Tab-separated table of C-alpha atoms in Angstrom:
chain	number	residue	atom	x	y	z
I	155	MET	CA	22.445	8.791	58.094
I	156	ASN	CA	22.646	9.375	54.350
I	157	GLU	CA	21.937	5.719	53.654
I	158	ARG	CA	18.772	5.829	55.724
I	159	ILE	CA	17.539	8.884	53.881
I	160	LEU	CA	18.187	7.209	50.493
I	161	ILE	CA	16.371	4.030	51.538
I	162	TYR	CA	13.449	6.001	52.847
I	163	SER	CA	13.189	8.008	49.608
I	164	LEU	CA	13.127	4.907	47.449
I	165	LYS	CA	10.492	3.395	49.708
I	166	GLU	CA	8.347	6.490	49.336
I	167	VAL	CA	8.689	6.284	45.564
I	168	SER	CA	7.760	2.609	45.589
I	169	GLU	CA	4.629	3.277	47.654
I	170	LYS	CA	3.629	6.062	45.270
I	171	VAL	CA	4.172	3.899	42.182
I	172	GLU	CA	2.547	0.721	43.545
I	173	PRO	CA	-1.093	1.701	42.858
I	174	LEU	CA	-0.301	2.665	39.263
I	175	LEU	CA	-0.251	0.465	36.172
I	176	ARG	CA	2.432	-2.190	36.427
I	177	SER	CA	1.775	-4.230	33.282
I	178	PRO	CA	4.772	-4.551	30.926
I	179	LEU	CA	4.773	-2.756	27.595
I	180	LEU	CA	3.405	-4.732	24.704
I	181	PRO	CA	5.649	-5.199	21.632
I	182	GLY	CA	5.763	-1.948	19.660
I	183	GLU	CA	4.108	0.053	22.490
I	184	LYS	CA	5.763	3.430	23.235
I	185	MET	CA	6.632	4.906	26.602
I	186	GLU	CA	3.711	7.060	27.739
I	187	VAL	CA	3.727	10.083	30.028
I	188	GLU	CA	0.771	10.362	32.415
I	189	SER	CA	-1.469	13.440	32.471
I	190	THR	CA	0.402	14.789	35.524
I	191	GLY	CA	3.582	14.962	33.475
I	192	ASP	CA	5.521	13.682	36.529
I	193	LEU	CA	5.601	9.926	35.861
I	194	VAL	CA	6.807	7.769	32.991
I	195	ARG	CA	6.889	4.028	32.379
I	196	CYS	CA	10.471	2.758	32.386
I	197	PRO	CA	11.120	0.683	29.235
I	198	SER	CA	13.563	-1.513	31.190
I	199	CYS	CA	11.699	-2.500	34.392
I	200	HIS	CA	8.237	-1.454	33.071
I	201	GLU	CA	7.476	0.429	36.300
I	202	MET	CA	5.875	3.874	36.548
I	203	VAL	CA	8.612	6.110	37.990
I	204	PRO	CA	9.232	9.851	38.393
I	205	LYS	CA	10.423	11.546	35.221
I	206	THR	CA	14.104	11.923	36.146
I	207	LEU	CA	17.401	11.411	34.299
I	208	TYR	CA	17.675	7.832	35.601
I	209	CYS	CA	14.986	5.362	36.661
I	210	LEU	CA	14.806	5.395	40.459
I	211	ASN	CA	13.792	1.729	40.396
I	212	CYS	CA	16.426	0.104	38.164
I	213	GLY	CA	18.775	2.951	37.165
I	214	TYR	CA	17.902	2.895	33.439
I	215	PRO	CA	18.971	6.168	31.705
I	216	LEU	CA	15.556	7.684	30.929
I	217	TYR	CA	17.111	10.772	29.338
I	218	LYS	CA	18.233	8.594	26.417
I	219	VAL	CA	14.677	7.403	25.786
I	220	GLU	CA	13.343	10.937	25.753
I	221	PHE	CA	16.094	12.108	23.387
I	222	GLU	CA	15.593	9.264	20.930
I	223	GLU	CA	11.826	9.706	20.856
I	224	GLU	CA	12.024	13.443	20.312
I	225	GLU	CA	14.646	12.951	17.601
I	226	ALA	CA	12.569	10.296	15.833
I	227	THR	CA	9.515	12.552	15.941
I	228	GLU	CA	11.517	15.434	14.528
I	229	GLU	CA	12.889	13.222	11.774
I	230	GLU	CA	9.386	12.082	10.810
I	231	ASN	CA	8.198	15.690	10.718
I	232	VAL	CA	11.135	16.741	8.544
I	233	GLU	CA	10.612	13.833	6.160
I	234	MET	CA	6.928	14.695	5.851
I	235	LYS	CA	7.790	18.332	5.189
I	236	VAL	CA	10.354	17.388	2.524
I	237	GLU	CA	7.867	15.191	0.676
I	238	GLU	CA	5.093	17.764	0.963
I	239	GLU	CA	7.348	20.465	-0.462
I	240	ALA	CA	8.413	18.186	-3.302
I	241	GLU	CA	4.799	17.361	-4.142
I	242	LYS	CA	3.925	21.055	-4.199
I	243	GLU	CA	6.660	21.656	-6.767
I	244	GLU	CA	5.281	18.973	-9.099
I	245	ALA	CA	3.004	20.786	-11.550
I	246	PRO	CA	0.432	18.317	-12.944
I	247	LEU	CA	0.100	18.345	-16.747
I	248	GLU	CA	-3.659	18.925	-16.538
I	249	GLU	CA	-3.250	22.059	-14.410
I	250	ALA	CA	-0.574	23.394	-16.719
I	251	GLU	CA	-2.781	22.885	-19.763
I	252	GLU	CA	-5.723	24.587	-18.055
I	253	LYS	CA	-3.519	27.549	-17.152
I	254	VAL	CA	-2.309	27.824	-20.744
I	255	GLU	CA	-5.889	27.775	-21.996
I	256	GLU	CA	-6.951	30.468	-19.502
I	257	GLU	CA	-4.037	32.691	-20.445
I	258	GLY	CA	-4.841	32.143	-24.104
I	259	GLU	CA	-8.397	33.330	-23.543
I	260	GLU	CA	-7.078	36.446	-21.825
I	261	GLY	CA	-4.923	37.282	-24.811
I	262	VAL	CA	-1.503	35.637	-24.707
I	263	GLU	CA	0.922	36.933	-27.302
I	264	GLU	CA	0.905	35.069	-30.613
I	265	GLU	CA	4.547	34.130	-30.286
I	266	THR	CA	3.901	32.401	-26.959
I	267	ALA	CA	0.895	30.616	-28.422
I	268	GLU	CA	3.037	29.325	-31.279
I	269	VAL	CA	5.601	27.930	-28.864
I	270	ILE	CA	2.865	26.166	-26.881
I	271	GLU	CA	1.354	24.769	-30.060
I	272	ALA	CA	4.729	23.473	-31.221
I	273	ALA	CA	5.263	21.788	-27.844
I	274	GLU	CA	1.830	20.151	-28.032
I	275	GLU	CA	2.557	18.884	-31.528
I	276	GLY	CA	5.834	17.421	-30.296
I	277	ALA	CA	3.983	15.706	-27.453
I	278	GLU	CA	1.591	14.124	-29.946
I	279	ILE	CA	4.495	12.676	-31.937
I	280	PHE	CA	5.912	10.827	-28.946
I	281	THR	CA	4.044	9.593	-25.898
I	282	PRO	CA	6.266	7.682	-23.466
I	283	PRO	CA	5.043	4.181	-22.571
I	284	PRO	CA	3.814	3.814	-18.954
I	285	PRO	CA	6.918	1.927	-17.699
I	286	LEU	CA	9.240	4.716	-18.868
I	287	GLU	CA	6.926	7.403	-17.562
I	288	GLU	CA	6.762	5.796	-14.110
I	289	VAL	CA	10.551	5.435	-13.875
I	290	MET	CA	11.165	9.037	-14.915
I	291	ARG	CA	8.512	10.345	-12.524
I	292	GLU	CA	10.020	8.493	-9.569
I	293	VAL	CA	13.608	9.430	-10.447
I	294	ALA	CA	12.688	13.097	-10.881
I	295	LYS	CA	10.781	13.103	-7.589
I	296	ASN	CA	13.661	11.473	-5.722
I	297	LEU	CA	16.275	13.902	-7.062
I	298	SER	CA	13.992	16.869	-6.378
I	299	ILE	CA	13.611	15.731	-2.763
I	300	ARG	CA	17.391	15.514	-2.371
I	301	MET	CA	17.767	19.063	-3.670
I	302	ARG	CA	14.959	20.232	-1.392
I	303	MET	CA	16.757	18.710	1.585
I	304	VAL	CA	19.959	20.598	0.750
I	305	LYS	CA	17.945	23.824	0.501
I	306	MET	CA	16.363	23.138	3.884
I	307	LEU	CA	19.819	22.539	5.348
I	308	LEU	CA	21.043	25.831	3.885
I	309	ASN	CA	18.002	27.679	5.247
I	310	GLY	CA	18.449	26.215	8.735
I	311	GLU	CA	15.187	24.255	8.480
I	312	MET	CA	16.879	20.892	9.056
I	313	ARG	CA	19.443	19.725	11.598
I	314	GLU	CA	22.633	18.139	10.307
I	315	GLU	CA	21.982	14.736	11.899
I	316	ALA	CA	18.474	14.569	10.457
I	317	PHE	CA	19.830	15.660	7.048
I	318	LYS	CA	22.453	12.909	6.960
I	319	ARG	CA	20.013	10.163	7.984
I	320	LEU	CA	17.278	11.245	5.598
I	321	LEU	CA	19.732	11.741	2.736
I	322	GLY	CA	20.929	8.165	3.132
I	323	HIS	CA	17.312	7.025	3.202
I	324	TYR	CA	16.416	8.772	-0.062
I	325	VAL	CA	19.648	7.770	-1.791
I	326	GLU	CA	18.850	4.134	-0.999
I	327	ARG	CA	15.234	4.535	-2.079
I	328	GLY	CA	16.184	6.256	-5.339
I	329	GLU	CA	18.831	3.698	-6.334
I	330	ARG	CA	16.172	1.246	-7.513
I	331	TRP	CA	14.643	3.762	-9.904
I	332	LEU	CA	18.019	5.042	-11.083
I	333	SER	CA	19.063	1.457	-11.782
I	334	GLU	CA	15.838	0.920	-13.741
I	335	ARG	CA	16.552	4.058	-15.779
I	336	ARG	CA	20.136	2.989	-16.517
I	337	GLY	CA	18.910	-0.411	-17.670
I	338	LEU	CA	16.242	1.100	-19.919
I	339	LEU	CA	18.772	3.473	-21.472
I	340	GLU	CA	21.365	0.771	-22.055
I	341	ARG	CA	18.900	-1.654	-23.645
I	342	ARG	CA	17.543	0.991	-25.989
I	343	ARG	CA	20.995	2.107	-27.041
I	344	VAL	CA	21.938	-1.475	-27.899
I	345	GLN	CA	18.649	-1.995	-29.775
I	346	LEU	CA	19.140	1.263	-31.682
I	347	GLU	CA	22.630	0.256	-32.762
I	348	GLU	CA	21.362	-3.095	-34.072
I	349	LEU	CA	18.418	-1.438	-35.857
I	350	GLU	CA	20.618	1.150	-37.533
I	351	GLU	CA	22.826	-1.640	-38.924
I	352	LYS	CA	19.777	-3.434	-40.338
I	353	LEU	CA	18.405	-0.172	-41.696
I	354	MET	CA	21.682	0.584	-43.459
I	355	GLU	CA	21.721	-2.903	-44.961
I	356	ALA	CA	18.134	-2.537	-46.235
I	357	LYS	CA	18.938	0.831	-47.817
I	358	MET	CA	22.021	-0.579	-49.524
I	359	LYS	CA	20.048	-3.499	-50.959
I	360	LEU	CA	17.398	-1.144	-52.340
I	361	GLU	CA	20.045	1.127	-53.801
I	362	GLU	CA	21.872	-1.815	-55.414
I	363	LEU	CA	18.613	-3.076	-56.912
I	364	GLU	CA	17.877	0.328	-58.430
I	365	ILE	CA	21.396	0.540	-59.893
I	366	ARG	CA	21.115	-2.965	-61.342
I	367	ARG	CA	17.811	-2.064	-62.955
I	368	ALA	CA	19.295	1.157	-64.378
I	369	ILE	CA	22.194	-0.673	-66.046
I	370	GLY	CA	19.982	-3.506	-67.259
I	371	ASP	CA	21.312	-6.129	-64.856
I	372	ALA	CA	17.898	-6.557	-63.157
I	373	SER	CA	14.641	-7.070	-64.999
I	374	GLU	CA	11.495	-5.079	-64.271
I	375	GLU	CA	9.892	-8.226	-62.920
I	376	GLU	CA	12.719	-8.737	-60.396
I	377	TYR	CA	12.571	-5.080	-59.448
I	378	GLU	CA	8.793	-5.137	-58.914
I	379	VAL	CA	9.123	-8.181	-56.654
I	380	LYS	CA	12.099	-7.106	-54.505
I	381	ALA	CA	11.799	-3.312	-54.325
I	382	PRO	CA	8.549	-3.197	-52.246
I	383	ALA	CA	10.059	-5.571	-49.667
I	384	TYR	CA	13.212	-3.447	-49.341
I	385	ARG	CA	11.157	-0.252	-49.064
I	386	TRP	CA	8.993	-1.838	-46.380
I	387	ASP	CA	12.118	-2.794	-44.405
I	388	VAL	CA	13.522	0.723	-44.731
I	389	GLU	CA	10.283	2.330	-43.587
I	390	LYS	CA	9.597	0.015	-40.656
I	391	LEU	CA	13.177	-0.081	-39.429
I	392	GLY	CA	13.367	3.702	-39.778
I	393	ASP	CA	10.185	4.194	-37.719
I	394	GLU	CA	11.453	1.833	-35.017
I	395	ALA	CA	14.800	3.628	-34.898
I	396	GLU	CA	13.053	6.988	-34.486
I	397	ARG	CA	10.929	5.595	-31.686
I	398	LEU	CA	13.998	4.341	-29.846
I	399	LYS	CA	15.748	7.691	-30.311
I	400	ALA	CA	12.708	9.463	-28.852
I	401	GLU	CA	12.659	7.122	-25.834
I	402	ILE	CA	16.388	7.630	-25.266
I	403	ASP	CA	15.964	11.410	-25.396
I	404	TYR	CA	13.057	11.130	-22.965
I	405	LEU	CA	15.077	9.028	-20.503
I	406	LYS	CA	17.999	11.450	-20.735
I	407	GLY	CA	15.772	14.493	-20.123
I	408	LEU	CA	15.830	14.415	-16.324
I	409	SER	CA	16.072	18.183	-15.931
I	410	LYS	CA	12.878	18.566	-17.979
I	411	ALA	CA	11.162	15.954	-15.804
I	412	MET	CA	12.204	18.013	-12.766
I	413	GLY	CA	10.578	21.126	-14.258
I	414	MET	CA	13.776	22.862	-15.412
I	415	ASN	CA	16.195	22.906	-18.296
I	416	ASP	CA	19.821	21.807	-18.027
I	417	GLU	CA	21.159	25.356	-17.642
I	418	GLU	CA	18.716	26.253	-14.865
I	419	LEU	CA	19.380	23.052	-12.947
I	420	GLU	CA	23.162	23.353	-13.210
I	421	SER	CA	22.973	26.998	-12.132
I	422	SER	CA	20.794	26.143	-9.130
I	423	ILE	CA	23.135	23.344	-8.032
I	424	GLY	CA	26.182	25.582	-8.492
I	425	GLU	CA	24.622	28.247	-6.282
I	426	MET	CA	23.835	25.709	-3.564
I	427	MET	CA	27.415	24.437	-3.640
I	428	LYS	CA	28.717	27.965	-3.075
I	429	ASN	CA	26.328	28.463	-0.162
I	430	LEU	CA	27.390	25.146	1.353
I	431	GLU	CA	31.021	26.203	1.170
I	432	GLY	CA	30.087	29.461	2.873
I	433	LEU	CA	28.401	27.610	5.743
I	434	LEU	CA	31.450	25.368	6.102
I	435	ASN	CA	33.808	28.348	6.272
I	436	GLU	CA	31.571	29.988	8.876
I	437	GLY	CA	31.620	26.828	10.958
I	438	SER	CA	27.837	26.474	10.701
I	439	ILE	CA	28.094	22.897	9.378
I	440	THR	CA	30.676	20.170	9.839
I	441	GLN	CA	33.042	18.893	7.151
I	442	GLU	CA	31.133	15.591	7.070
I	443	THR	CA	27.796	17.287	6.441
I	444	TYR	CA	29.365	19.516	3.783
I	445	GLU	CA	30.831	16.549	1.928
I	446	LYS	CA	27.566	14.602	2.029
I	447	ALA	CA	25.519	17.568	0.779
I	448	LYS	CA	28.045	18.435	-1.919
I	449	GLY	CA	28.268	14.775	-2.951
I	450	ALA	CA	24.477	14.607	-3.286
I	451	LEU	CA	24.493	17.605	-5.627
I	452	GLU	CA	27.435	16.294	-7.655
I	453	GLU	CA	25.674	12.964	-8.045
I	454	ILE	CA	22.642	14.722	-9.514
I	455	LEU	CA	24.885	16.477	-12.050
I	456	ASP	CA	26.536	13.165	-12.973
I	457	ILE	CA	23.137	11.532	-13.432
I	458	LEU	CA	22.049	14.339	-15.728
I	459	LYS	CA	25.142	13.930	-17.888
I	460	GLY	CA	24.868	10.134	-18.002
């Protein structure tokens, strides 16, 4: 008796589905739910079947499809929110300058104005070349997003599974820019060391020439010929060394690129680590999530010190 009822039910379902679309899904096409909300297209047999836990036609577990789609949608939404929040925190230089000018017109204290003027003068002395500026912008953005994700986890705005997947995504994406930064730093440190050796040698030669002239071992003619060349070497090598030092300081200044100083950034990360430990002790997050979040913050600190 039960078998007859089951066969009859499947037959009824088949007759109901038959008039509907039966074409297979095209590559990349998603499962669609009809306007009635009762039928879905099975991704296995490509038939329109009632929206149940398992496909009544082939037995495919439809609940897995629904779960994966909802999870993917949630992950996309979270990723979009993370990037939007990070972009909001990036204060463009033009807007900052306009704000400073407006505040100055309204009567900013002279001491503040002097600090701003000193900063502007410093900016005029060194302007980072575009390649360095791009690398620092991307590294700062990537690290800021990682910190934003930890904050969202702490505030309950992101599920643990989504956090772990997205964190891995941004760590992988940021590795290219971090590698670029490490390479730029290393090359400039090597170049600076070589330049400082040449600069020292040029200074010693000039000093020796001046001593030889003073004791009568070098004629005025020899001095007039050699001294300008030594001075030129000292000046040019000195300028190049200063430029390299400025670029190294710029590449090391990640906290500044992220809109904070070292003390503020370290304090913020320390506070987040304490809050993570609190969530772990409460049982609100798993040990795995805690270790991944803590590791992400520790990596940022290591990068800043590198």
